[in-house]
Coordinates of C-alpha atoms in Angstrom, one line a residue:
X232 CA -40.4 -48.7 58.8
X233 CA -37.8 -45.7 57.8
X234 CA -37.4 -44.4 54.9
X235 CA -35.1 -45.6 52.4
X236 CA -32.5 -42.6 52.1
X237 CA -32.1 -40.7 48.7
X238 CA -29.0 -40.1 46.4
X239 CA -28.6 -38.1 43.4
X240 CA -25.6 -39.0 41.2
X241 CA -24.9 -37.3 38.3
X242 CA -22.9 -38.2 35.2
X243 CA -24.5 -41.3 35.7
X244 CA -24.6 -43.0 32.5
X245 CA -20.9 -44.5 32.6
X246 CA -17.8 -45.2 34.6
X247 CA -17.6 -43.8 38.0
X248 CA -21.3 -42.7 37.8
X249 CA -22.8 -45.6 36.8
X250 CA -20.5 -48.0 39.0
X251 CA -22.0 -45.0 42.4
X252 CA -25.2 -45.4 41.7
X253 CA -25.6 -49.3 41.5
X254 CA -23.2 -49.7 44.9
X255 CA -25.5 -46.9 46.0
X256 CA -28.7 -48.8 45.8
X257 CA -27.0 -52.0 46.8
X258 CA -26.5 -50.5 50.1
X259 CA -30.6 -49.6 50.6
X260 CA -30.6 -45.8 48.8
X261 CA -33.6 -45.0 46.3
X262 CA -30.5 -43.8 43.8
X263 CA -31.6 -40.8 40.6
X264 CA -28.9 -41.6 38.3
X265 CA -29.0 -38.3 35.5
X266 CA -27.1 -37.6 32.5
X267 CA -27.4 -35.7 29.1
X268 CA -27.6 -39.8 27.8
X269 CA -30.6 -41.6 29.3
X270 CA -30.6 -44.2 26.4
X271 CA -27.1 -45.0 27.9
X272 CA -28.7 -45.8 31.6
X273 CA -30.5 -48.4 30.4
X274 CA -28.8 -50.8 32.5
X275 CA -29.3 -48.6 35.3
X276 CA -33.1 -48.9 34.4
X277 CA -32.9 -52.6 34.7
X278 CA -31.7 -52.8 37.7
X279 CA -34.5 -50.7 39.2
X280 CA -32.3 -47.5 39.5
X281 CA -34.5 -44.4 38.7
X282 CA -32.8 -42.0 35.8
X283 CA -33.6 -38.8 34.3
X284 CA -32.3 -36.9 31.7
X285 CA -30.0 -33.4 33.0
X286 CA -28.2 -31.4 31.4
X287 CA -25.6 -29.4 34.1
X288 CA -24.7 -26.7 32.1
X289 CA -28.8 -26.2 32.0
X290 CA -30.9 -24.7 34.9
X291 CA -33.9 -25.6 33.5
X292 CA -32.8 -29.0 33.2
X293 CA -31.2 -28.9 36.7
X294 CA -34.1 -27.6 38.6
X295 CA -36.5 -29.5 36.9
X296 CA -34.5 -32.8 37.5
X297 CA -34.4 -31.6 41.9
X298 CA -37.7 -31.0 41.4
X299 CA -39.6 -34.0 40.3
X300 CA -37.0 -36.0 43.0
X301 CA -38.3 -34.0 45.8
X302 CA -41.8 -34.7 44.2
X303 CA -41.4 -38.3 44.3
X304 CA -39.3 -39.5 47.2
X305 CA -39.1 -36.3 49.6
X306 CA -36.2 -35.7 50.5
X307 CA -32.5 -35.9 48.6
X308 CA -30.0 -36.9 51.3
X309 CA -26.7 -37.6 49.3
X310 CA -25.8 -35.7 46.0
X311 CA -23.2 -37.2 44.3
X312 CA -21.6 -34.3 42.0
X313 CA -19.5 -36.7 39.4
X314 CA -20.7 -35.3 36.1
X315 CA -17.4 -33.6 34.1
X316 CA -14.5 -33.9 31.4
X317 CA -11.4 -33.1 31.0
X318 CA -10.7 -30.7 27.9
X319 CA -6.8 -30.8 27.0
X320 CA -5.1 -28.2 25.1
X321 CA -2.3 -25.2 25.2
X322 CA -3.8 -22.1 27.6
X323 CA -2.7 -20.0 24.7
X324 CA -4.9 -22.5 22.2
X325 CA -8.2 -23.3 23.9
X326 CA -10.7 -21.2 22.8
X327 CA -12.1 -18.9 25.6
X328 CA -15.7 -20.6 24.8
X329 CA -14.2 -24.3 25.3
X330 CA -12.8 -22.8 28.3
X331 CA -15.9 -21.5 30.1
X332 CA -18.3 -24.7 28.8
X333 CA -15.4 -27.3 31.2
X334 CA -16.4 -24.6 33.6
X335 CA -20.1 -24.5 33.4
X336 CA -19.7 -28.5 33.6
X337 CA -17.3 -29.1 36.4
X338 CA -17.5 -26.4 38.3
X339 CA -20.9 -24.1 38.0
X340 CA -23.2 -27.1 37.2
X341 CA -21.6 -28.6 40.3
X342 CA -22.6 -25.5 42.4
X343 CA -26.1 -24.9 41.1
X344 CA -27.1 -28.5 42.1
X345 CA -25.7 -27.7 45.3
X346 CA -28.1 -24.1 45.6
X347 CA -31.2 -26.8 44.8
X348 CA -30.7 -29.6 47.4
X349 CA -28.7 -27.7 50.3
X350 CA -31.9 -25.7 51.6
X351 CA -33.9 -29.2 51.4
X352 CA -31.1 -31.0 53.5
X353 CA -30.9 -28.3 55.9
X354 CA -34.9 -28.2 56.9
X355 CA -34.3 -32.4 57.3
X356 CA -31.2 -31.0 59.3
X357 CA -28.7 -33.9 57.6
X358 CA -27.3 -34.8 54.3
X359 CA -23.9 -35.3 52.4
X360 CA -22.8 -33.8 49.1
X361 CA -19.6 -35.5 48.0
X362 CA -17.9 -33.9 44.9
X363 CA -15.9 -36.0 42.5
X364 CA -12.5 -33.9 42.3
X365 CA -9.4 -35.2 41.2
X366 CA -5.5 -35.5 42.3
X367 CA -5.8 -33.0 39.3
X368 CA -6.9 -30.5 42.0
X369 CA -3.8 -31.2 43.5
X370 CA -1.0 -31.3 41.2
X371 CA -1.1 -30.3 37.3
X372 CA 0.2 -31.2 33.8
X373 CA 1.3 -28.8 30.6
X374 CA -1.5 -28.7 28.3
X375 CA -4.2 -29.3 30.7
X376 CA -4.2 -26.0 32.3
X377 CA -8.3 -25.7 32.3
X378 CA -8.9 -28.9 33.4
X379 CA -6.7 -28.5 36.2
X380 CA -8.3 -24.9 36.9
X381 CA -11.7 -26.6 37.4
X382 CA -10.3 -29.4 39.4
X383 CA -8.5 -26.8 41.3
X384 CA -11.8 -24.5 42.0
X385 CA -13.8 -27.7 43.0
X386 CA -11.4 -28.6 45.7
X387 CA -11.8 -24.4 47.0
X388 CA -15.2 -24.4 46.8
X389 CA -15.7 -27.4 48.8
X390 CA -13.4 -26.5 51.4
X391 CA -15.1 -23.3 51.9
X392 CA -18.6 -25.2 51.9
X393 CA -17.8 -27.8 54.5
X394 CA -17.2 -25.4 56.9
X395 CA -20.4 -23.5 56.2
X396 CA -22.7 -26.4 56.1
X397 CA -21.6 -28.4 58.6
X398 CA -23.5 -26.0 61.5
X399 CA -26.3 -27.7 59.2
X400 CA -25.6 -31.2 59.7
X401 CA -24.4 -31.4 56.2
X402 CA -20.6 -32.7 55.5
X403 CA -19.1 -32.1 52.0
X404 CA -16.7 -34.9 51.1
X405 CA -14.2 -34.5 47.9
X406 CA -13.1 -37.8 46.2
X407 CA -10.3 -37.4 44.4
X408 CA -9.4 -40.6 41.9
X409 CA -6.3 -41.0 40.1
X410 CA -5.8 -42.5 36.9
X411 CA -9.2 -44.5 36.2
X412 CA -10.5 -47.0 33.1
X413 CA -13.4 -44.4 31.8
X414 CA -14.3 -42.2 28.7
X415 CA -12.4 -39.5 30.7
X416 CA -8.7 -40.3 29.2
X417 CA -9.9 -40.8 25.2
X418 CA -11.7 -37.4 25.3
X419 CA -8.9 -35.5 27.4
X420 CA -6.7 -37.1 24.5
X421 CA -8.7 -36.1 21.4
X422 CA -8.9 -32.5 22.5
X423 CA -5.4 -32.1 23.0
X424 CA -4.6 -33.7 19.7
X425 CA -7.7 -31.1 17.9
X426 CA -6.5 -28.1 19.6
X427 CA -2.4 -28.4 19.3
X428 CA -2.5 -29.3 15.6
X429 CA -0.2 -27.3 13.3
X430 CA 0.8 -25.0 16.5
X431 CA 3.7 -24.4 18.7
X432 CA 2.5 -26.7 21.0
X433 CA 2.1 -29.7 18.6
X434 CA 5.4 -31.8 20.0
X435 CA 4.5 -31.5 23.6
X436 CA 1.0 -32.5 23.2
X437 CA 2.9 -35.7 21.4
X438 CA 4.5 -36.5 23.9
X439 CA 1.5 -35.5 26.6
X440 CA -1.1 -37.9 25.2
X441 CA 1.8 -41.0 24.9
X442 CA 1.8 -40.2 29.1
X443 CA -1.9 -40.2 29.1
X444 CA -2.2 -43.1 27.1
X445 CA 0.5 -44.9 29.3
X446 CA -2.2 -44.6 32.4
X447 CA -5.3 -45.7 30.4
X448 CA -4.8 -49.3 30.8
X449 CA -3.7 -51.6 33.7
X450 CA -1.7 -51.5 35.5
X451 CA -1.5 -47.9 35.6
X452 CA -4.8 -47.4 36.0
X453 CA -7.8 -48.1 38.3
X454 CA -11.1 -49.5 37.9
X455 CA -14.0 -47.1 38.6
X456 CA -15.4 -49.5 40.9
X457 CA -12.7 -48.5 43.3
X458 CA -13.7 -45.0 43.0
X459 CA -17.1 -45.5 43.7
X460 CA -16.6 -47.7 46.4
X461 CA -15.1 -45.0 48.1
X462 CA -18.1 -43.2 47.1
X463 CA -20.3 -45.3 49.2
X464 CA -17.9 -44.9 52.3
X465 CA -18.0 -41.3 52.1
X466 CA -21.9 -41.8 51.5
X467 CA -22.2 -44.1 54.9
X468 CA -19.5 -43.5 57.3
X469 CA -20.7 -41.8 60.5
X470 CA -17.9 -39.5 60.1
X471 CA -16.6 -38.8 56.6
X472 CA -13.0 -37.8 56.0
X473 CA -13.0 -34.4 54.2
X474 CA -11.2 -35.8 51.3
X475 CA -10.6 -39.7 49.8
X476 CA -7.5 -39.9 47.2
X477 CA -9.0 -43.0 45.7
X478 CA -7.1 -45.5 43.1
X479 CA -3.2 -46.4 42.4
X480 CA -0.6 -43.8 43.2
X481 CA -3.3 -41.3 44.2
X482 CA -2.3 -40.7 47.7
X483 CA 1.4 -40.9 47.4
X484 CA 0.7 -38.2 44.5
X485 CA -1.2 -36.3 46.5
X486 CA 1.2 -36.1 49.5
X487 CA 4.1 -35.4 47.2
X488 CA 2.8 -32.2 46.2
X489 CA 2.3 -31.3 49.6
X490 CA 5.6 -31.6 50.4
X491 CA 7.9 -31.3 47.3
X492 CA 8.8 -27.6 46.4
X493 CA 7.6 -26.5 43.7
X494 CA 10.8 -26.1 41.6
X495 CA 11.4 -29.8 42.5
X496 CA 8.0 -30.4 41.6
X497 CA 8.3 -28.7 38.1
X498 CA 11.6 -30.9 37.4
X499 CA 9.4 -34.0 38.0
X500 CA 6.6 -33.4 35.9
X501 CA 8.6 -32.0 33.2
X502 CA 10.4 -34.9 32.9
X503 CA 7.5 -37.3 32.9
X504 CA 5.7 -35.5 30.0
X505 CA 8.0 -33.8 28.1
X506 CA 11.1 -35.6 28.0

């Protein structure tokens, strides 16, 4: 009898996370769902899903979370790179320290897991790591000029990566949601409000979180189960599309920007948050 295959997700104890790793199992894999939260995965728990606690901004935690998987099942054959945030603010008003942790989380955590499991899936000569981007990577906001950054380096690096790994029958896949129902909005908010308080940038950041919280309910937004969903397809499909634009108005975002000019562009987005 084969093997059941193996997935990793991380960011695991809510929204898109949580929602992977459940469809993951229901489709046969032995899921590791990890977070900073384990009491959070106790549903996760109950439904037999394994979970560990990792940190992604530590390598301690990180290695020793690839680790005890590879003790216990073998192999890891899908990595599911989900864990991040979105931290709001003026460029000119995040401090540089705030800056570099939303880059240790969505970008460098994201790469170190990749180090761990890419020389176990190339000796078992398959596996897919699918990295949870955003239409964020695409297109970009005032006041949310790190987050984009991230965003923006996560769709590089994984372009660059599925070229070299796929001589080693691995495929990178980015999924890239647009507005979804999660935590992400309410703490994207609550920094912007924190960082722009009693500076120049206090009226725009008004007017930036009434946006934001205009696509934090339906129908504006998406639920993550649609997100992960796509996860699974990108997870299953014999041959994965290199990039999914998942939930409403993500795609016809996503080919705007590809074909708007930027000048055009900047009138558009200008308008929609800072009117």
């Amino acid at each position: 009898m084969p093997q059941p295959k193996v997935a990793l997700v991380t960011g695991a104890s809510s929204g898109i996370g949580e929602e992977a790793a459940l469809l993951l199992q229901a489709q046969g894999f032995t899921v590791y769902g990890v977070a900073r939260r384990v009491e959070r995965m106790q549903p996760l728990v109950d439904k037999g899903i394994h979970v560990l606690a990792m940190d992604v901004t530590d390598d301690l935690s990180i290695t020793e979370g690839v680790e005890k998987i590879l003790a216990e099942s073998g192999r890891i054959d899908v990595l599911v790179n989900n864990a991040g945030y979105g931290s709001y603010g003026a460029v000119e008003d995040v401090p540089l320290d705030e800056a570099r942790r939303q880059f240790e989380v969505n970008v460098f955590g994201l790469a170190r897991l990749v180090q761990l499991v890419v020389p176990h899936m190339r000796a078992q000569g398959s596996g897919r790591i699918i990295n949870i981007s955003s239409i964020g990577g695409k297109i970009y906001e005032p006041l949310g000029g790190w987050y984009h950054a991230t965003k923006f380096a996560v769709e590089g690096l994984s372009d660059s990566m599925r070229v070299e790994l796929r001589p080693f029958g691995i495929d990178v896949v980015l999924i890239e949601p647009g507005p979804i129902l999660t935590e992400w909005n309410t703490i994207a908010r609550q920094s912007l409000v924190e960082q722009s308080a009693g500076t120049a940038y206090a009226g725009q950041a008004k007017s930036v979180t009434k946006v934001l919280e205009r696509f934090d309910s339906p129908p504006n937004a998406s639920e993550p189960d649609v997100v992960a969903k796509k996860i699974v397809k990108a997870a299953t499909t014999n041959r994965p599309a290199a990039r999914y634009p998942v939930g409403r108005g993500a795609g016809t975002i996503v080919r705007s920007r590809r074909f708007l000019p930027d000048r055009l562009f900047d009138a558009i987005i200008t308008r929609l948050f800072l009117p």
